[in-house]
Coordinates of N, CA, C and O in Angstrom, one line a residue:
L1 N -58.5 20.6 -18.3 CA -57.5 19.7 -17.7 C -56.2 19.9 -18.5 O -56.1 20.1 -19.7
V2 N -55.1 19.8 -17.7 CA -53.8 19.9 -18.3 C -52.9 18.7 -17.8 O -53.2 18.1 -16.8
R3 N -51.9 18.4 -18.6 CA -51.0 17.3 -18.3 C -49.9 17.9 -17.4 O -49.3 18.9 -17.7
L4 N -49.6 17.2 -16.3 CA -48.5 17.6 -15.3 C -47.5 16.5 -15.2 O -47.9 15.3 -15.0
N5 N -46.2 16.8 -15.4 CA -45.1 15.9 -15.3 C -44.3 16.4 -14.1 O -44.0 17.6 -14.0
V6 N -43.9 15.5 -13.2 CA -43.0 15.8 -12.1 C -41.7 15.1 -12.3 O -41.7 13.8 -12.4
R7 N -40.6 15.8 -12.3 CA -39.3 15.2 -12.5 C -38.5 15.4 -11.3 O -38.7 16.3 -10.4
L8 N -37.4 14.6 -11.1 CA -36.6 14.6 -9.9 C -35.1 14.8 -10.4 O -34.6 14.1 -11.3
T9 N -34.4 15.6 -9.6 CA -33.0 15.8 -9.8 C -32.3 16.1 -8.5 O -33.0 16.1 -7.5
D10 N -31.0 16.2 -8.4 CA -30.2 16.3 -7.2 C -29.0 17.2 -7.4 O -28.4 17.2 -8.5
N11 N -28.6 17.9 -6.3 CA -27.3 18.6 -6.3 C -26.2 17.6 -5.9 O -26.5 16.7 -5.1
P12 N -24.9 17.9 -6.2 CA -23.8 17.0 -5.8 C -23.8 16.9 -4.2 O -24.1 17.8 -3.5
T13 N -23.3 15.7 -3.7 CA -23.1 15.5 -2.3 C -21.9 14.6 -2.0 O -21.3 14.0 -3.0
N14 N -21.5 14.5 -0.8 CA -20.4 13.7 -0.4 C -20.7 12.2 -0.2 O -19.8 11.4 0.0
F15 N -22.0 11.9 -0.1 CA -22.4 10.5 0.1 C -22.2 9.7 -1.1 O -22.2 10.2 -2.2
Q16 N -22.0 8.3 -1.0 CA -21.8 7.5 -2.1 C -23.1 7.1 -2.7 O -23.2 6.9 -3.9
K17 N -24.2 6.9 -1.9 CA -25.5 6.6 -2.4 C -26.5 7.2 -1.4 O -26.3 7.2 -0.2
V18 N -27.6 7.7 -2.0 CA -28.7 8.1 -1.1 C -30.0 7.5 -1.8 O -30.5 8.0 -2.8
N19 N -30.5 6.5 -1.2 CA -31.6 5.7 -1.7 C -32.9 6.2 -1.0 O -33.0 6.1 0.2
V20 N -33.9 6.7 -1.8 CA -35.2 7.1 -1.3 C -36.3 6.3 -1.9 O -36.3 6.2 -3.2
D21 N -37.1 5.7 -1.1 CA -38.2 4.8 -1.5 C -39.4 5.6 -1.8 O -40.2 5.9 -0.8
I22 N -39.7 6.0 -3.0 CA -40.9 6.9 -3.3 C -42.0 6.0 -3.7 O -41.9 5.2 -4.7
R23 N -43.1 6.0 -3.0 CA -44.3 5.1 -3.2 C -45.3 5.9 -4.0 O -46.0 5.2 -4.9
E24 N -45.6 7.1 -3.7 CA -46.7 7.8 -4.4 C -46.5 9.3 -4.3 O -45.9 9.9 -3.4
L25 N -47.0 10.0 -5.4 CA -47.0 11.5 -5.4 C -48.5 11.9 -5.6 O -49.2 11.4 -6.4
R26 N -48.8 12.9 -4.8 CA -50.2 13.5 -4.8 C -50.0 15.0 -5.0 O -49.0 15.6 -4.6
V27 N -51.1 15.6 -5.6 CA -51.1 17.1 -5.7 C -52.4 17.6 -5.2 O -53.4 16.9 -5.2
K28 N -52.3 18.9 -4.8 CA -53.5 19.6 -4.3 C -53.6 20.8 -5.2 O -52.7 21.6 -5.3
M29 N -54.8 21.0 -5.8 CA -55.1 22.1 -6.6 C -55.8 23.2 -5.9 O -56.6 22.9 -5.0
A30 N -55.7 24.5 -6.3 CA -56.4 25.6 -5.7 C -57.9 25.5 -5.7 O -58.6 25.8 -4.8
G31 N -58.5 24.9 -6.8 CA -59.9 24.8 -7.0 C -60.6 23.9 -6.0 O -61.8 24.0 -5.7
D32 N -59.8 23.0 -5.4 CA -60.4 22.0 -4.4 C -59.4 21.8 -3.3 O -58.6 20.9 -3.4
S33 N -59.4 22.7 -2.4 CA -58.3 22.7 -1.3 C -58.4 21.5 -0.4 O -57.5 21.3 0.4
S34 N -59.4 20.7 -0.5 CA -59.6 19.6 0.5 C -59.2 18.2 -0.2 O -59.0 17.2 0.6
Q35 N -59.0 18.2 -1.5 CA -58.8 16.9 -2.1 C -57.4 16.8 -2.7 O -56.9 17.7 -3.3
W36 N -56.8 15.6 -2.4 CA -55.5 15.3 -3.0 C -55.7 14.4 -4.2 O -56.4 13.4 -4.1
L37 N -55.1 14.7 -5.3 CA -55.2 13.9 -6.6 C -53.9 13.1 -6.6 O -52.8 13.6 -6.5
I38 N -54.1 11.8 -6.9 CA -53.0 10.9 -7.0 C -52.5 10.8 -8.4 O -53.2 10.6 -9.3
L39 N -51.2 11.1 -8.6 CA -50.5 11.0 -9.9 C -50.1 9.6 -10.2 O -49.9 8.8 -9.3
S40 N -50.0 9.3 -11.4 CA -49.4 8.0 -11.8 C -47.9 8.0 -11.5 O -47.1 8.6 -12.3
T41 N -47.5 7.4 -10.5 CA -46.2 7.5 -9.9 C -45.3 6.3 -10.3 O -45.8 5.1 -10.2
N42 N -44.1 6.6 -10.8 CA -43.1 5.5 -11.1 C -42.5 5.1 -9.8 O -41.4 5.6 -9.4
A43 N -43.2 4.4 -8.9 CA -42.8 4.0 -7.6 C -41.5 3.2 -7.7 O -41.3 2.4 -8.6
G44 N -40.6 3.4 -6.7 CA -39.4 2.6 -6.6 C -38.4 3.3 -5.7 O -38.6 4.3 -5.1
V45 N -37.3 2.6 -5.6 CA -36.2 3.1 -4.8 C -35.2 3.9 -5.7 O -34.7 3.3 -6.7
Y46 N -35.1 5.2 -5.5 CA -34.2 6.0 -6.4 C -33.0 6.4 -5.6 O -33.0 6.9 -4.5
N47 N -31.8 6.2 -6.3 CA -30.6 6.7 -5.8 C -30.5 8.1 -6.3 O -30.3 8.4 -7.5
L48 N -30.6 9.1 -5.4 CA -30.7 10.5 -5.8 C -29.4 10.9 -6.5 O -29.4 11.8 -7.4
L49 N -28.3 10.2 -6.3 CA -27.0 10.6 -6.9 C -27.0 10.2 -8.4 O -26.1 10.7 -9.1
D50 N -27.9 9.5 -8.8 CA -28.0 9.1 -10.3 C -28.5 10.3 -11.1 O -28.5 10.3 -12.3
F51 N -29.1 11.3 -10.4 CA -29.7 12.5 -11.0 C -29.0 13.8 -10.7 O -29.7 14.7 -10.3
Q52 N -27.8 13.8 -11.0 CA -27.0 15.0 -10.8 C -26.5 15.6 -12.1 O -26.6 14.9 -13.1
N53 N -25.9 16.8 -12.0 CA -25.3 17.4 -13.2 C -26.2 17.5 -14.4 O -25.8 17.1 -15.5
G54 N -27.4 17.9 -14.2 CA -28.3 18.1 -15.3 C -29.2 16.9 -15.6 O -30.1 17.0 -16.5
L55 N -29.0 15.8 -15.0 CA -29.8 14.6 -15.2 C -31.0 14.6 -14.3 O -31.0 15.1 -13.2
D56 N -32.1 14.1 -14.8 CA -33.3 13.9 -14.0 C -34.1 12.7 -14.5 O -33.6 12.0 -15.4
T57 N -35.2 12.4 -13.8 CA -36.0 11.3 -14.2 C -37.5 11.7 -14.0 O -37.8 12.5 -13.1
L58 N -38.3 11.0 -14.8 CA -39.8 11.3 -14.7 C -40.3 10.5 -13.5 O -40.2 9.3 -13.5
L59 N -40.8 11.2 -12.5 CA -41.2 10.6 -11.3 C -42.7 10.3 -11.3 O -43.2 9.2 -10.8
A60 N -43.5 11.2 -11.8 CA -45.0 11.0 -11.9 C -45.6 11.9 -13.0 O -45.0 12.8 -13.4
T61 N -46.7 11.4 -13.4 CA -47.5 12.2 -14.4 C -49.0 12.0 -14.2 O -49.4 11.1 -13.5
G62 N -49.7 13.0 -14.7 CA -51.2 12.8 -14.5 C -51.9 14.0 -15.1 O -51.3 15.0 -15.5
T63 N -53.2 13.9 -15.2 CA -54.0 15.0 -15.7 C -54.7 15.6 -14.6 O -55.4 14.9 -13.7
V64 N -54.6 16.9 -14.5 CA -55.1 17.7 -13.3 C -55.9 18.9 -13.8 O -55.7 19.3 -15.0
P65 N -56.8 19.5 -13.0 CA -57.5 20.7 -13.5 C -56.5 21.8 -13.8 O -55.5 22.0 -13.1
G66 N -56.8 22.6 -14.9 CA -55.9 23.7 -15.3 C -56.1 24.8 -14.3 O -56.9 25.7 -14.5
D67 N -55.4 24.8 -13.2 CA -55.6 25.7 -12.1 C -54.2 26.0 -11.5 O -53.2 25.8 -12.1
V68 N -54.2 26.4 -10.3 CA -53.0 26.7 -9.5 C -52.6 25.4 -8.7 O -53.5 24.9 -7.9
L69 N -51.4 24.9 -8.9 CA -50.9 23.8 -8.2 C -50.5 24.3 -6.8 O -49.5 25.1 -6.7
M70 N -51.2 23.9 -5.8 CA -50.9 24.5 -4.4 C -49.8 23.7 -3.7 O -48.8 24.3 -3.2
E71 N -49.9 22.3 -3.7 CA -49.0 21.5 -2.9 C -48.7 20.2 -3.6 O -49.6 19.7 -4.4
L72 N -47.5 19.6 -3.3 CA -47.2 18.2 -3.7 C -47.0 17.4 -2.4 O -46.6 18.0 -1.4
R73 N -47.3 16.2 -2.4 CA -47.1 15.3 -1.3 C -46.4 14.0 -1.7 O -47.0 13.3 -2.6
F74 N -45.2 13.7 -1.2 CA -44.5 12.5 -1.4 C -44.9 11.5 -0.3 O -44.9 11.9 0.9
L75 N -45.3 10.3 -0.6 CA -45.4 9.2 0.4 C -44.2 8.3 0.2 O -44.0 7.8 -1.0
L76 N -43.4 8.1 1.2 CA -42.2 7.3 1.1 C -42.4 5.9 1.7 O -43.3 5.7 2.7
G77 N -41.7 4.9 1.2 CA -41.7 3.6 1.8 C -40.6 3.4 2.9 O -40.0 4.4 3.3
D78 N -40.3 2.2 3.2 CA -39.4 1.9 4.3 C -38.0 1.6 3.8 O -37.1 1.5 4.6
N79 N -37.7 1.5 2.5 CA -36.4 1.2 2.0 C -35.5 2.4 1.7 O -35.0 2.5 0.6
N80 N -35.4 3.3 2.6 CA -34.5 4.4 2.5 C -33.2 4.1 3.1 O -33.1 3.6 4.2
S81 N -32.1 4.5 2.5 CA -30.7 4.2 3.0 C -29.7 5.2 2.5 O -30.0 5.9 1.5
V82 N -28.6 5.2 3.1 CA -27.5 6.1 2.7 C -26.2 5.2 2.8 O -26.1 4.3 3.6
V83 N -25.3 5.4 1.8 CA -24.0 4.6 1.8 C -22.9 5.6 2.1 O -22.8 6.6 1.4
V84 N -22.2 5.4 3.2 CA -21.1 6.2 3.6 C -19.8 5.3 3.8 O -19.9 4.3 4.5
D85 N -18.7 5.7 3.1 CA -17.5 4.9 3.1 C -17.8 3.4 2.9 O -17.2 2.5 3.6
G86 N -18.6 3.1 1.9 CA -18.9 1.7 1.5 C -19.8 1.0 2.4 O -20.1 -0.2 2.2
V87 N -20.4 1.6 3.4 CA -21.3 0.9 4.4 C -22.7 1.5 4.2 O -22.8 2.8 4.2
Q88 N -23.7 0.7 4.1 CA -25.1 1.1 3.9 C -25.7 1.2 5.3 O -25.6 0.3 6.1
F89 N -26.4 2.4 5.5 CA -27.1 2.7 6.8 C -28.5 2.9 6.5 O -28.8 3.6 5.5
P90 N -29.5 2.5 7.3 CA -30.9 2.8 7.1 C -31.1 4.3 7.3 O -30.4 4.9 8.1
L91 N -32.0 4.9 6.6 CA -32.4 6.3 6.8 C -33.8 6.3 7.4 O -34.8 5.8 6.8
D92 N -33.9 6.8 8.6 CA -35.2 6.9 9.3 C -35.9 8.2 8.7 O -35.4 9.2 8.6
A93 N -37.2 7.9 8.3 CA -38.0 9.0 7.7 C -39.4 8.9 8.1 O -40.3 8.7 7.3
P94 N -39.7 9.0 9.5 CA -41.0 8.7 10.0 C -42.1 9.6 9.4 O -43.2 9.1 9.0
S95 N -42.0 10.9 9.4 CA -43.1 11.7 9.0 C -43.4 11.6 7.5 O -44.5 11.6 7.1
A96 N -42.4 11.3 6.7 CA -42.6 11.2 5.2 C -43.3 9.8 4.9 O -43.9 9.7 3.9
Q97 N -43.2 8.9 5.9 CA -43.8 7.6 5.6 C -45.3 7.6 6.1 O -46.1 6.9 5.6
D98 N -45.6 8.3 7.2 CA -46.9 8.3 7.7 C -47.8 9.3 7.0 O -48.7 8.9 6.3
S99 N -47.6 10.6 7.1 CA -48.5 11.6 6.5 C -48.0 12.1 5.2 O -48.7 12.7 4.5
G100 N -46.8 11.8 4.9 CA -46.2 12.3 3.6 C -45.5 13.6 3.8 O -45.6 14.3 4.7
L101 N -44.6 13.8 2.8 CA -43.8 15.0 2.8 C -44.5 16.0 1.9 O -44.6 15.8 0.8
K102 N -44.9 17.2 2.5 CA -45.6 18.2 1.7 C -44.6 19.3 1.3 O -43.7 19.7 2.0
I103 N -44.8 19.7 0.0 CA -44.1 20.8 -0.6 C -45.0 21.8 -1.1 O -45.9 21.5 -1.9
K104 N -44.9 23.1 -0.6 CA -45.7 24.2 -1.2 C -45.2 24.6 -2.6 O -44.0 24.7 -2.8
V105 N -46.1 24.7 -3.5 CA -45.8 25.0 -4.9 C -46.3 26.4 -5.3 O -45.6 27.3 -5.7
D106 N -47.7 26.6 -5.2 CA -48.3 27.8 -5.6 C -47.9 28.3 -6.9 O -47.4 29.4 -7.1
Q107 N -48.1 27.4 -7.9 CA -47.7 27.8 -9.3 C -48.9 27.5 -10.2 O -49.5 26.5 -10.2
A108 N -49.2 28.6 -11.1 CA -50.3 28.4 -12.0 C -49.8 27.5 -13.2 O -48.7 27.6 -13.6
L109 N -50.7 26.6 -13.6 CA -50.5 25.7 -14.7 C -51.0 26.3 -16.0 O -52.1 27.0 -16.0
N110 N -50.4 26.1 -17.1 CA -50.9 26.6 -18.4 C -51.6 25.5 -19.1 O -51.7 24.4 -18.6
L111 N -52.0 25.8 -20.4 CA -52.8 24.8 -21.1 C -52.1 23.7 -21.8 O -52.7 22.8 -22.3
D112 N -50.8 23.8 -21.9 CA -50.0 22.7 -22.5 C -49.4 21.8 -21.4 O -49.8 21.9 -20.3
I113 N -48.4 21.0 -21.8 CA -47.7 20.1 -20.8 C -47.0 21.0 -19.8 O -46.2 21.9 -20.2
N114 N -47.1 20.7 -18.6 CA -46.5 21.4 -17.5 C -45.5 20.4 -16.9 O -45.8 19.3 -16.5
T115 N -44.2 20.9 -16.7 CA -43.2 20.1 -16.1 C -42.7 20.8 -14.9 O -42.3 21.9 -15.0
L116 N -42.7 20.1 -13.8 CA -42.2 20.6 -12.5 C -41.0 19.7 -12.1 O -41.1 18.5 -12.0
T117 N -39.8 20.3 -12.0 CA -38.6 19.6 -11.7 C -38.3 19.9 -10.2 O -38.1 21.0 -9.8
L118 N -38.2 18.8 -9.4 CA -37.9 18.9 -8.0 C -36.5 18.6 -7.7 O -36.0 17.5 -8.1
D119 N -35.8 19.4 -7.0 CA -34.4 19.2 -6.6 C -34.4 18.7 -5.2 O -34.6 19.4 -4.3
F120 N -34.1 17.4 -5.1 CA -34.1 16.7 -3.8 C -32.7 16.9 -3.3 O -31.8 16.1 -3.7
D121 N -32.4 17.8 -2.4 CA -31.0 18.1 -2.0 C -30.5 17.1 -0.9 O -30.8 17.2 0.2
A122 N -29.8 16.1 -1.4 CA -29.4 15.0 -0.6 C -28.4 15.4 0.5 O -28.5 15.0 1.7
Q123 N -27.5 16.3 0.2 CA -26.5 16.8 1.2 C -27.2 17.4 2.4 O -26.8 17.2 3.5
Q124 N -28.2 18.3 2.2 CA -28.9 18.9 3.3 C -30.0 18.1 3.9 O -30.5 18.4 5.0
S125 N -30.4 17.0 3.2 CA -31.6 16.2 3.7 C -31.2 15.1 4.7 O -32.1 14.5 5.3
I126 N -29.9 14.8 4.8 CA -29.5 13.7 5.6 C -28.7 14.2 6.9 O -27.7 15.0 6.7
L127 N -29.2 13.8 8.0 CA -28.6 14.2 9.3 C -28.0 13.0 10.0 O -28.7 12.0 10.1
Q128 N -26.8 13.1 10.4 CA -26.2 12.0 11.2 C -26.6 12.3 12.7 O -26.4 13.3 13.2
T129 N -27.3 11.3 13.3 CA -27.8 11.4 14.6 C -27.0 10.7 15.7 O -27.2 10.9 16.9
G130 N -26.0 9.9 15.2 CA -25.2 9.1 16.2 C -24.3 8.2 15.4 O -24.4 8.2 14.1
A131 N -23.6 7.3 16.0 CA -22.8 6.3 15.3 C -23.6 5.4 14.5 O -24.4 4.6 15.1
G132 N -23.6 5.5 13.2 CA -24.3 4.6 12.3 C -25.8 4.9 12.2 O -26.5 4.1 11.7
A133 N -26.2 6.1 12.7 CA -27.7 6.4 12.6 C -27.8 7.7 11.8 O -27.2 8.7 12.0
Y134 N -28.7 7.6 10.8 CA -29.0 8.7 9.9 C -30.5 8.9 9.8 O -31.3 8.0 9.9
K135 N -30.9 10.2 9.7 CA -32.3 10.6 9.6 C -32.5 11.4 8.3 O -31.6 12.2 7.9
L136 N -33.6 11.1 7.6 CA -33.9 11.8 6.4 C -34.9 12.9 6.8 O -36.0 12.7 7.2
K137 N -34.4 14.2 6.6 CA -35.3 15.4 6.7 C -35.2 16.1 5.4 O -34.4 17.0 5.2
P138 N -36.1 15.7 4.4 CA -35.9 16.1 3.1 C -36.0 17.6 2.9 O -36.8 18.3 3.4
V139 N -35.0 18.1 2.1 CA -35.0 19.5 1.6 C -35.2 19.4 0.1 O -34.3 18.9 -0.6
I140 N -36.3 19.9 -0.3 CA -36.7 19.8 -1.7 C -37.0 21.2 -2.2 O -37.8 21.9 -1.6
R141 N -36.4 21.6 -3.4 CA -36.7 22.9 -4.0 C -37.3 22.6 -5.4 O -36.9 21.7 -6.0
I142 N -38.1 23.6 -5.8 CA -38.6 23.5 -7.2 C -37.6 24.3 -8.1 O -37.3 25.4 -7.8
K143 N -37.1 23.6 -9.1 CA -36.2 24.2 -10.1 C -37.0 24.8 -11.2 O -38.0 24.3 -11.6
S144 N -36.6 26.0 -11.6 CA -37.3 26.7 -12.7 C -36.6 26.5 -14.0 O -35.5 26.0 -14.1

């Protein structure tokens, strides 16, 4: 078993706030491709813009088999929003709320503490769909 820490960071964007309601983080290991392991998640609403310019936050931690980390899955809540020109708009994120947002990792874990930093790209993740309507289509990369 190895200790896994998942951290969150963001690239700069033009939005004033990007609030993402993270409820749970799960991982899937290569040794058991059918089972999702639930990490101890610091659930809450995160303003992604608080984690720019080298800042990050611990999102989840847990003990997992020392194997290859295949996938991560975010389960999001309903309190997602974006602030544009001082006005807050809801962010629609239906797929991430129902089945979760999956991220392919395919990374071998070693025997000491493993830290995976996820760059949640707010600028590319938010689409304006009409007057006052925004959709969250998360673009997340693993930072090395």
